[in-house]
PDB file of C-alpha atoms in Angstrom:
ATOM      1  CA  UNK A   1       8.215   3.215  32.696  1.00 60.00           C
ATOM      2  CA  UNK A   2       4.741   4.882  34.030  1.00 62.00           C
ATOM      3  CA  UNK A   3       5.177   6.590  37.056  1.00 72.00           C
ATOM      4  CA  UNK A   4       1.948   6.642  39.734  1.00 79.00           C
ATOM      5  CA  UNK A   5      -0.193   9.062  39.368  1.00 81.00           C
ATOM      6  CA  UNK A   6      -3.980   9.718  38.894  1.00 85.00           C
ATOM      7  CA  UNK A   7      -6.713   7.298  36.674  1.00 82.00           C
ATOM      8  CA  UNK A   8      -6.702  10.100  34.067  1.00 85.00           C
ATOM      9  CA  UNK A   9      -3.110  11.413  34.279  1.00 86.00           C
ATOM     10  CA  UNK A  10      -1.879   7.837  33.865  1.00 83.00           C
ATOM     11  CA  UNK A  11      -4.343   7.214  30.911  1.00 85.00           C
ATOM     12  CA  UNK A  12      -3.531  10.300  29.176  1.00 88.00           C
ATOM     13  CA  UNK A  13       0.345   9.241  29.555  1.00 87.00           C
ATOM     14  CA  UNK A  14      -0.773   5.940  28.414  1.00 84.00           C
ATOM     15  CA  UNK A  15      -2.297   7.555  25.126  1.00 87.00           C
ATOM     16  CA  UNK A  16       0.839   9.145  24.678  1.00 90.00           C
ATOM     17  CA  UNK A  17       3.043   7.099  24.656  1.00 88.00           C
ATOM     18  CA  UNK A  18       0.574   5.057  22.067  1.00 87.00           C
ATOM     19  CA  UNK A  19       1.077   7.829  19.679  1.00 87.00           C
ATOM     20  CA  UNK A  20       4.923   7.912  20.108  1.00 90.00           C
ATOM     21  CA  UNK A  21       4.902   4.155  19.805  1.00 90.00           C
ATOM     22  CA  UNK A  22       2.354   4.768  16.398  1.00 89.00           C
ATOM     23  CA  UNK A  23       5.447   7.733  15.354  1.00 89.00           C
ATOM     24  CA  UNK A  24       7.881   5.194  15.582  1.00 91.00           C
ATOM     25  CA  UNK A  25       6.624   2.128  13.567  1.00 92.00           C
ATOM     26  CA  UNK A  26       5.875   4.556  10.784  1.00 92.00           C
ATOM     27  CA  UNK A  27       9.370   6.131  10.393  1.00 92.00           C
ATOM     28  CA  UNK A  28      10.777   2.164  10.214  1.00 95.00           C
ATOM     29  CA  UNK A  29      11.968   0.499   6.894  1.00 94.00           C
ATOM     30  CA  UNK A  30       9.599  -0.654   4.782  1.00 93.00           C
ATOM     31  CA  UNK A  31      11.435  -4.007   4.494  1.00 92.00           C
ATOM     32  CA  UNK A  32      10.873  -4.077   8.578  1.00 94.00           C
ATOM     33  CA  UNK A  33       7.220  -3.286   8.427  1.00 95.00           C
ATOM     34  CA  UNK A  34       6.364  -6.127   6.044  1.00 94.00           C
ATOM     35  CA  UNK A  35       7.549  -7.994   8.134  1.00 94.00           C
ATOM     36  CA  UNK A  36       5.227  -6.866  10.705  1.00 95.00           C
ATOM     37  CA  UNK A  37       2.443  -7.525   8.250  1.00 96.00           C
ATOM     38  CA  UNK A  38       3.636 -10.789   7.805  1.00 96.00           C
ATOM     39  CA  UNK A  39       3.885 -11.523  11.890  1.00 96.00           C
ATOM     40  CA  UNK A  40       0.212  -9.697  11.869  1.00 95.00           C
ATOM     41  CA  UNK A  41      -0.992 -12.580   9.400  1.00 96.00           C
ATOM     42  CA  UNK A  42       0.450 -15.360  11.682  1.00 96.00           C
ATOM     43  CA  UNK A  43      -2.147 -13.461  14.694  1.00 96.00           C
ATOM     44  CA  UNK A  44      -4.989 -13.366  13.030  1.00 96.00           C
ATOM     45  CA  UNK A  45      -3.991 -16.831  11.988  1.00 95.00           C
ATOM     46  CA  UNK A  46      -4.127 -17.857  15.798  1.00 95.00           C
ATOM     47  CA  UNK A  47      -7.483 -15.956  16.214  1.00 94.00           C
ATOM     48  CA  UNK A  48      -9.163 -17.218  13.470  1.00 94.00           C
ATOM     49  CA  UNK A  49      -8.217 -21.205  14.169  1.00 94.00           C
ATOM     50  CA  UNK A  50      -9.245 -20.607  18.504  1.00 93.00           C
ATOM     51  CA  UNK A  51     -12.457 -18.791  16.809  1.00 92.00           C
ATOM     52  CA  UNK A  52     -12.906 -21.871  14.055  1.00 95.00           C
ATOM     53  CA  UNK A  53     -12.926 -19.994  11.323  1.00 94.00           C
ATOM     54  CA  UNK A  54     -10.867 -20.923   8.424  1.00 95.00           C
ATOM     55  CA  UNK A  55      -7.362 -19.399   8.394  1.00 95.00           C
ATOM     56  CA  UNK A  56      -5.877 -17.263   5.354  1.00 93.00           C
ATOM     57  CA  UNK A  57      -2.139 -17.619   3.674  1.00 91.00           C
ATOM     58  CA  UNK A  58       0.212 -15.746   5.279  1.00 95.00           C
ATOM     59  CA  UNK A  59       2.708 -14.167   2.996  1.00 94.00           C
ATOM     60  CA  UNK A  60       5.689 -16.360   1.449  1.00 86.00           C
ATOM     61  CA  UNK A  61       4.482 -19.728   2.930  1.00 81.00           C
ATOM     62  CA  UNK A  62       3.014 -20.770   0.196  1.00 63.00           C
ATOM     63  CA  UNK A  63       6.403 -19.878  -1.613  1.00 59.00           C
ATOM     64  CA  UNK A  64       8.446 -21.978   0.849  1.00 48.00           C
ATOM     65  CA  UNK A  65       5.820 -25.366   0.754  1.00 42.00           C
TER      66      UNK A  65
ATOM     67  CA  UNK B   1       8.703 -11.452   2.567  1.00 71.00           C
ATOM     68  CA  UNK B   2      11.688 -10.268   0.046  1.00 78.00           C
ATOM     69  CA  UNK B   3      10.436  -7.025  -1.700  1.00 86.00           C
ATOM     70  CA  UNK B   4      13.313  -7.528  -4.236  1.00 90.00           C
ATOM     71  CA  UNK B   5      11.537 -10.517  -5.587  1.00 92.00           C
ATOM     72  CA  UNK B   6       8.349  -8.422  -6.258  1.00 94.00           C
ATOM     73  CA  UNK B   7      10.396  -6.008  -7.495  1.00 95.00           C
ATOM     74  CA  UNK B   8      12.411  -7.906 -10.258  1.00 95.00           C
ATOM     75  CA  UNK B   9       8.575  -9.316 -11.144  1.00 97.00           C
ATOM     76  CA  UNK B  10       7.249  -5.938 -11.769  1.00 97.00           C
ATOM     77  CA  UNK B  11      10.364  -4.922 -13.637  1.00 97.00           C
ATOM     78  CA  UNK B  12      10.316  -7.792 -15.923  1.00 97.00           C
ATOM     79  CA  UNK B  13       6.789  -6.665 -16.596  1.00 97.00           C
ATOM     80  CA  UNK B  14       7.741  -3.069 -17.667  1.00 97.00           C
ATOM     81  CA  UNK B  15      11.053  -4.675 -19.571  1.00 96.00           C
ATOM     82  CA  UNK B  16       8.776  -6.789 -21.549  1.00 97.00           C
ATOM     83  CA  UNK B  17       6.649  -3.991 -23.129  1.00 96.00           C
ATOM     84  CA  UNK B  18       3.282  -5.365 -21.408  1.00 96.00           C
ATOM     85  CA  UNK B  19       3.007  -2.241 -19.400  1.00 96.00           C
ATOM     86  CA  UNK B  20       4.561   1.378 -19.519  1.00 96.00           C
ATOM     87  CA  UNK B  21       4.630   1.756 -15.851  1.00 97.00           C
ATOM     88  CA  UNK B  22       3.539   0.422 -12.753  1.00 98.00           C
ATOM     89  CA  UNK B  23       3.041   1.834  -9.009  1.00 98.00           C
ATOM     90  CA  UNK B  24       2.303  -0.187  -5.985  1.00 98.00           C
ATOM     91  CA  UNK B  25      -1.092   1.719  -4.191  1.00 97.00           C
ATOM     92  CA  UNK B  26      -3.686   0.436  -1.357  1.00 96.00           C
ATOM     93  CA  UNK B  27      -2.735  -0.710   1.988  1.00 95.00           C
ATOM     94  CA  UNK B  28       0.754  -2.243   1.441  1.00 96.00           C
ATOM     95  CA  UNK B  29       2.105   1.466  -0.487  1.00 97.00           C
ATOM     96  CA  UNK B  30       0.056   2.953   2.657  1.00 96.00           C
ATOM     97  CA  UNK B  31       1.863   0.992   5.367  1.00 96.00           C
ATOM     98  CA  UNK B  32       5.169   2.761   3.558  1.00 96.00           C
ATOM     99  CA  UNK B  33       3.999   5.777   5.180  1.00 95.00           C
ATOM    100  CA  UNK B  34       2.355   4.508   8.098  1.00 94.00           C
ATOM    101  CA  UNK B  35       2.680   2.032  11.395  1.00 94.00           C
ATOM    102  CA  UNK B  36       2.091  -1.249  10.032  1.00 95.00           C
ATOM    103  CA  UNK B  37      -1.349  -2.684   9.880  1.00 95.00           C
ATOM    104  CA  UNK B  38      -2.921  -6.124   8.727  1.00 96.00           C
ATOM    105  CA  UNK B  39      -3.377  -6.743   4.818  1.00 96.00           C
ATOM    106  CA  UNK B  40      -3.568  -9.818   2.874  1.00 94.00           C
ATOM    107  CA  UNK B  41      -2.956  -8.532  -0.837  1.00 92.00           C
ATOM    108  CA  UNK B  42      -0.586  -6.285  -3.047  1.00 96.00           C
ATOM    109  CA  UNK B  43      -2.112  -4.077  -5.171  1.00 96.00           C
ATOM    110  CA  UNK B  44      -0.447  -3.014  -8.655  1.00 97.00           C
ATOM    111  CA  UNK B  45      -1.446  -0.389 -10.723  1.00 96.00           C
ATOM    112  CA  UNK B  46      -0.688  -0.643 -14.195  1.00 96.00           C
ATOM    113  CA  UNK B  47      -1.128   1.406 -17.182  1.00 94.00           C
ATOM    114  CA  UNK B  48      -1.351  -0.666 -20.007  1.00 93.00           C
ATOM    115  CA  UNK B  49      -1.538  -0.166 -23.501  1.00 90.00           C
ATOM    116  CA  UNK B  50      -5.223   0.081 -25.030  1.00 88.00           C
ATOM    117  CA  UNK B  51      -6.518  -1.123 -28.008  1.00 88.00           C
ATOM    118  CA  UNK B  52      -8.095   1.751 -30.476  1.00 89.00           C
ATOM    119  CA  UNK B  53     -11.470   0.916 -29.259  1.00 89.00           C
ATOM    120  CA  UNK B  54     -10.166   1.511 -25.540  1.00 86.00           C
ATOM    121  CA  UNK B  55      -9.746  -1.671 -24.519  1.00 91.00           C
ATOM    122  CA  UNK B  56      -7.094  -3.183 -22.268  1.00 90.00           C
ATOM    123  CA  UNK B  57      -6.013  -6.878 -22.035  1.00 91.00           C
ATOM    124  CA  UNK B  58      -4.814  -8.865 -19.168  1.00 91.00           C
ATOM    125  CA  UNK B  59      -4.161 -11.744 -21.275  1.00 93.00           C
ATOM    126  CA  UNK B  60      -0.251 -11.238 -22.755  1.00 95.00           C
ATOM    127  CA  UNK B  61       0.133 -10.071 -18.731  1.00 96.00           C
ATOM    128  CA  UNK B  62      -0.850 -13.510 -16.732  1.00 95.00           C
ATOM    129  CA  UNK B  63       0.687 -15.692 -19.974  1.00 96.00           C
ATOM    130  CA  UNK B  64       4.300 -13.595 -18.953  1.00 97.00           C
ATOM    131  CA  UNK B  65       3.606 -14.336 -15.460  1.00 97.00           C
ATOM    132  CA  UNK B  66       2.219 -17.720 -16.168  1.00 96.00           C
ATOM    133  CA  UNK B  67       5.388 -18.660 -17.875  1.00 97.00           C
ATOM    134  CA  UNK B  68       7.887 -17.703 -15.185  1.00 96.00           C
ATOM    135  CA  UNK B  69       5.857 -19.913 -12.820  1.00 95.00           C
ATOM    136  CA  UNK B  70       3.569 -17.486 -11.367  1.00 96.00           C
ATOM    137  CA  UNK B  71       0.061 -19.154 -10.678  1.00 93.00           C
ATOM    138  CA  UNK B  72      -3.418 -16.907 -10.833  1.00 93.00           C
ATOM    139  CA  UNK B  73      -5.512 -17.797  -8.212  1.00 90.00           C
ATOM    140  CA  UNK B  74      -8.962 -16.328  -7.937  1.00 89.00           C
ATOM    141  CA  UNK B  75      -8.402 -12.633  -8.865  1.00 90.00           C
ATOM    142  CA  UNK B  76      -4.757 -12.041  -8.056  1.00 93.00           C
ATOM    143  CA  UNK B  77      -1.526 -13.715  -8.826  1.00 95.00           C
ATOM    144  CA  UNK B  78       0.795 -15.621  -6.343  1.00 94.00           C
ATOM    145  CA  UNK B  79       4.214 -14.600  -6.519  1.00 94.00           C
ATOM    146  CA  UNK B  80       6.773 -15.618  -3.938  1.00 91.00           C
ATOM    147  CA  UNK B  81       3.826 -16.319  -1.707  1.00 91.00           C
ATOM    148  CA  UNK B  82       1.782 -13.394  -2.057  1.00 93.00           C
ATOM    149  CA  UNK B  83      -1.395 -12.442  -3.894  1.00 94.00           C
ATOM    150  CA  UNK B  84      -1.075  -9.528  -6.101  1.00 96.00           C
ATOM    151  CA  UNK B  85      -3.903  -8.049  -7.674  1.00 95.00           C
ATOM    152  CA  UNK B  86      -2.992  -6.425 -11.083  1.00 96.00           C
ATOM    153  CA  UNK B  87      -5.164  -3.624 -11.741  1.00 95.00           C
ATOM    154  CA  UNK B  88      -5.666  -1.386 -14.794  1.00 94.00           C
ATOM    155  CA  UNK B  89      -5.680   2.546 -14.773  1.00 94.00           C
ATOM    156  CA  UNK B  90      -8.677   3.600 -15.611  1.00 90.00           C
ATOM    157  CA  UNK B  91      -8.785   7.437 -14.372  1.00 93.00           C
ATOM    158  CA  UNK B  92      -6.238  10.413 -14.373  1.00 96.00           C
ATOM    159  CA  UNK B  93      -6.072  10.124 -10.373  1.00 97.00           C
ATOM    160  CA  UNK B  94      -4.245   6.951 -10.741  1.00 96.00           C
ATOM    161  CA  UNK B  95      -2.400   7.302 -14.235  1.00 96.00           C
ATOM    162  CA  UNK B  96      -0.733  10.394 -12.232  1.00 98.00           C
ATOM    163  CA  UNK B  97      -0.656   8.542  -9.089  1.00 98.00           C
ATOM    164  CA  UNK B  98       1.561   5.639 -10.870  1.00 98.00           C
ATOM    165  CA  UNK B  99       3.506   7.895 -13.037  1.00 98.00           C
ATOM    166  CA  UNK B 100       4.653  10.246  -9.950  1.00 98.00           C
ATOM    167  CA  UNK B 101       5.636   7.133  -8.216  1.00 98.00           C
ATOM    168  CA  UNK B 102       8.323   6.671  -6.536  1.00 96.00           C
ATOM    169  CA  UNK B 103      10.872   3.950  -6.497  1.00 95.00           C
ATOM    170  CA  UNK B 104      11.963   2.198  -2.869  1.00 91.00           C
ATOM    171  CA  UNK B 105      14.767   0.100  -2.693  1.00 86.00           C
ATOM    172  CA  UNK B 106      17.017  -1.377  -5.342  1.00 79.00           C
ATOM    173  CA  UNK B 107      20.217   0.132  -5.931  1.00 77.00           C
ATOM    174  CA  UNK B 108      23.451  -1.567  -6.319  1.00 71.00           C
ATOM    175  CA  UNK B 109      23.369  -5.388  -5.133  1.00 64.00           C
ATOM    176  CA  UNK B 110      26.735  -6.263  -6.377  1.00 64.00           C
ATOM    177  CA  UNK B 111      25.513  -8.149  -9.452  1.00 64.00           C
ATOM    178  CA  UNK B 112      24.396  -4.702 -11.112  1.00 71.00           C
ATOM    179  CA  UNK B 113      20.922  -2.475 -10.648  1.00 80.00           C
ATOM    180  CA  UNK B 114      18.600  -3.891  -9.150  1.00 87.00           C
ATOM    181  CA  UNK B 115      14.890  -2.079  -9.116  1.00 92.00           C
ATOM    182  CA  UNK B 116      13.205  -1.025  -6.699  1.00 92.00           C
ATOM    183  CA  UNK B 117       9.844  -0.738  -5.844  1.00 95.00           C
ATOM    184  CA  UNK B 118       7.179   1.652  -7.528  1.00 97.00           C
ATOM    185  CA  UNK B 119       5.385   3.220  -4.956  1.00 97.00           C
ATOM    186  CA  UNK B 120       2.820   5.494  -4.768  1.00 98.00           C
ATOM    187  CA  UNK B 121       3.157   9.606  -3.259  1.00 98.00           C
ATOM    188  CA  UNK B 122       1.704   9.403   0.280  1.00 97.00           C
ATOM    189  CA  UNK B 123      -0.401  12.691  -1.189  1.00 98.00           C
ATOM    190  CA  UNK B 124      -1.609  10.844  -4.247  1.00 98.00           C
ATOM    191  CA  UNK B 125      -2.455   7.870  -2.113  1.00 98.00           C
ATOM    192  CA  UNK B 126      -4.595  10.065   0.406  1.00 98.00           C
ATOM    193  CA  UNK B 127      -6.219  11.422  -2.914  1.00 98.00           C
ATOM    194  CA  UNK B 128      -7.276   7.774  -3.855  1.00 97.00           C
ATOM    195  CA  UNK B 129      -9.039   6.931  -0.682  1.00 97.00           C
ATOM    196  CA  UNK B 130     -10.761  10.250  -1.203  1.00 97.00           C
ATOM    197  CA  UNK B 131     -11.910   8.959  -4.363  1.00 96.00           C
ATOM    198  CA  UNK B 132     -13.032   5.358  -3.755  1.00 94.00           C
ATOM    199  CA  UNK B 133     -14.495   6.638  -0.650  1.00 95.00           C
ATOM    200  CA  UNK B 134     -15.302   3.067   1.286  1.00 94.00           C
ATOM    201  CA  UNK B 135     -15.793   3.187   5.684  1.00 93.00           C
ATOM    202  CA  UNK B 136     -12.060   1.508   5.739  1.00 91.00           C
ATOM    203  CA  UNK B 137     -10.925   4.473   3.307  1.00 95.00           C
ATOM    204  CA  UNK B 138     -12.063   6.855   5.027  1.00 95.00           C
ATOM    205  CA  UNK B 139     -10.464   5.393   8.915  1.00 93.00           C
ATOM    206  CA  UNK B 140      -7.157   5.307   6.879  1.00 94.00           C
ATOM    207  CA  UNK B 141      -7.352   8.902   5.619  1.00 96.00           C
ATOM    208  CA  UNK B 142      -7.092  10.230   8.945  1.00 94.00           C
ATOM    209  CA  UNK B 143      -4.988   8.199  10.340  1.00 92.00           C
ATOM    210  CA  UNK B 144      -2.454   8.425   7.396  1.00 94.00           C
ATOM    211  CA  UNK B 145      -3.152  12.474   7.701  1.00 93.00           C
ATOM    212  CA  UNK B 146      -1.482  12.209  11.258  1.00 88.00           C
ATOM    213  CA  UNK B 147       1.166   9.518  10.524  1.00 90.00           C
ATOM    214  CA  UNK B 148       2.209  10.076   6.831  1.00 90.00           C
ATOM    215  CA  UNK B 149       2.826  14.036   7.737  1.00 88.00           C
ATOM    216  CA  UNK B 150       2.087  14.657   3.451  1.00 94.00           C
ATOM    217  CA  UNK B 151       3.588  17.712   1.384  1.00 96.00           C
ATOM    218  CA  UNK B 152       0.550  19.991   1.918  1.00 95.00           C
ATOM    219  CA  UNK B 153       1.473  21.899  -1.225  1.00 97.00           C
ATOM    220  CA  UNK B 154       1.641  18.818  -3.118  1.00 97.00           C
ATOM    221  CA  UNK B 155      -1.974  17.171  -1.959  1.00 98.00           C
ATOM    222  CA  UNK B 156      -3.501  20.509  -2.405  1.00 97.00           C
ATOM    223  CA  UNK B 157      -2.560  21.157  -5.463  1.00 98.00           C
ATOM    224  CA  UNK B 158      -3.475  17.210  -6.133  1.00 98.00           C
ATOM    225  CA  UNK B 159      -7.143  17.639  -4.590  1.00 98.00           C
ATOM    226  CA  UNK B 160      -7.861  20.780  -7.141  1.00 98.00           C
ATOM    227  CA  UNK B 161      -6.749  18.832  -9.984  1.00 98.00           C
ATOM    228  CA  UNK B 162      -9.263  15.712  -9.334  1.00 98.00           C
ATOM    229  CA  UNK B 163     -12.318  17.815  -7.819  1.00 97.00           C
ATOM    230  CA  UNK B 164     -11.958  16.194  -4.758  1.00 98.00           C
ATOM    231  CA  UNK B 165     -11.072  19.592  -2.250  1.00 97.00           C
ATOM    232  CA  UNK B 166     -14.650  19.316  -1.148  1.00 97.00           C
ATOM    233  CA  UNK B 167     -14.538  15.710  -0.011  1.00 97.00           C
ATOM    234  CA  UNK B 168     -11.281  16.165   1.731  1.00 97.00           C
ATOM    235  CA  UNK B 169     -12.842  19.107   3.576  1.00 96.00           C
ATOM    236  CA  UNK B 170     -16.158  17.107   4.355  1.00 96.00           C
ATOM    237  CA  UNK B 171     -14.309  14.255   5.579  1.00 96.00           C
ATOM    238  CA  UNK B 172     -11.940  16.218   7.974  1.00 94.00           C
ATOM    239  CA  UNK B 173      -8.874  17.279   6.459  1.00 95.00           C
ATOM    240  CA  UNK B 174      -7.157  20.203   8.117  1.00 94.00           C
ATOM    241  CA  UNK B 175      -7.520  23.469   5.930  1.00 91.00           C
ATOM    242  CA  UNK B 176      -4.188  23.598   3.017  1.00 88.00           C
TER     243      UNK B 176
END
């Protein structure tokens, strides 16, 4: 929760709290952040096919077809 | 993704003589240390035995993987759905990067040991990208710096060994 405050005050909290968020997903389990990666590769997947561009495997699909 | 399958691969690798160690490096043994980013491949460093003349072979590697049902395709090989490049060690940097590894994982999984992965030191990793030197390199040296907090003993005394003190001091790094 961001309390009010000014343009730069909030902005600077915002950065903050980007860097605490940045702290966090790097201390968690490397079994959890491959999983991120793999959620990551589904994204870009969505980008890629609303830009037309081809998409690219995402990890363990091709193991599960 | 199930890191214990990759795991068991590389094992199997080391079991059957084809390599004397192995150490997961690039992006995937970075996001170890780091908030998750997106990568597409899993880089494997190997160090493999040479021929007199200095030459390694790839061959008796792919025809192991080949025959447990593991399909090359274009430079890597897919195993349980992911692309894994196998690549050589070919410098000091990474033949002490791979065998100062260390292993993630494993442990007891109630049918015996089962291995973990190899991955590299966060300082030997930072020591790497200091070394190859490419734009995206160089983005995830800093922010690894910041995220992967490094034994500063370690990377210094990691940087003197490879002649690479002066690049890491060029390209930012806080003094050791």
């Amino acid at each position: 929760m961001i309390s009010p405050g000014t343009p730069e005050a909030l902005f600077r909290e915002a950065l903050v709290a980007k860097e605490h968020r940045r702290a966090r997903l790097a201390r968690l389990p490397f079994e959890e952040k491959l999983g991120i990666v793999v959620e990551l590769q589904r994204l870009a997947n969505v980008l890629r096919a609303s830009a037309g561009r081809p998409l690219r495997p995402v990890w363990g699909d091709a193991a599960r077809v | 993704m199930d890191p214990s399958i990759l795991a068991s691969v590389l094992d199997g690798i080391l079991r059957a003589g084809l390599a004397s160690r192995y150490a997961i490096g690039g992006a995937v043994a970075a996001i170890h240390y780091m908030e998750p980013f997106l990568t597409y491949d899993v880089d494997v460093f190997l160090d493999l035995p040479e021929s007199p003349a200095g030459l390694v072979d790839l061959g008796p590697l792919y025809a192991h993987l080949q025959a447990r049902g593991y399909r090359p395709q274009g430079e890597t090989v897919m195993i349980d759905g992911i692309p894994v490049q196998f690549l050589p060690v070919h410098e000091d940097l990474l033949r002490e990067a791979v065998r100062e590894a260390r292993e993630v994982g494993g442990g007891d999984k109630g049918e015996g040991q089962a291995p973990g992965l190899r991955i590299m030191r966060a300082e030997h990793l930072l020591a790497v990208m200091l070394r190859t030197g490419r734009p995206q390199d160089r983005v995830r040296f800093q922010k690894m710096l910041t995220e992967a907090t490094p034994d500063r003993a370690l990377l210094k005394g990691i940087l003197e060994r490879h002649g690479l003190r002066d690049t890491y001091l060029d390209w930012g790094g806080p003094p050791l």
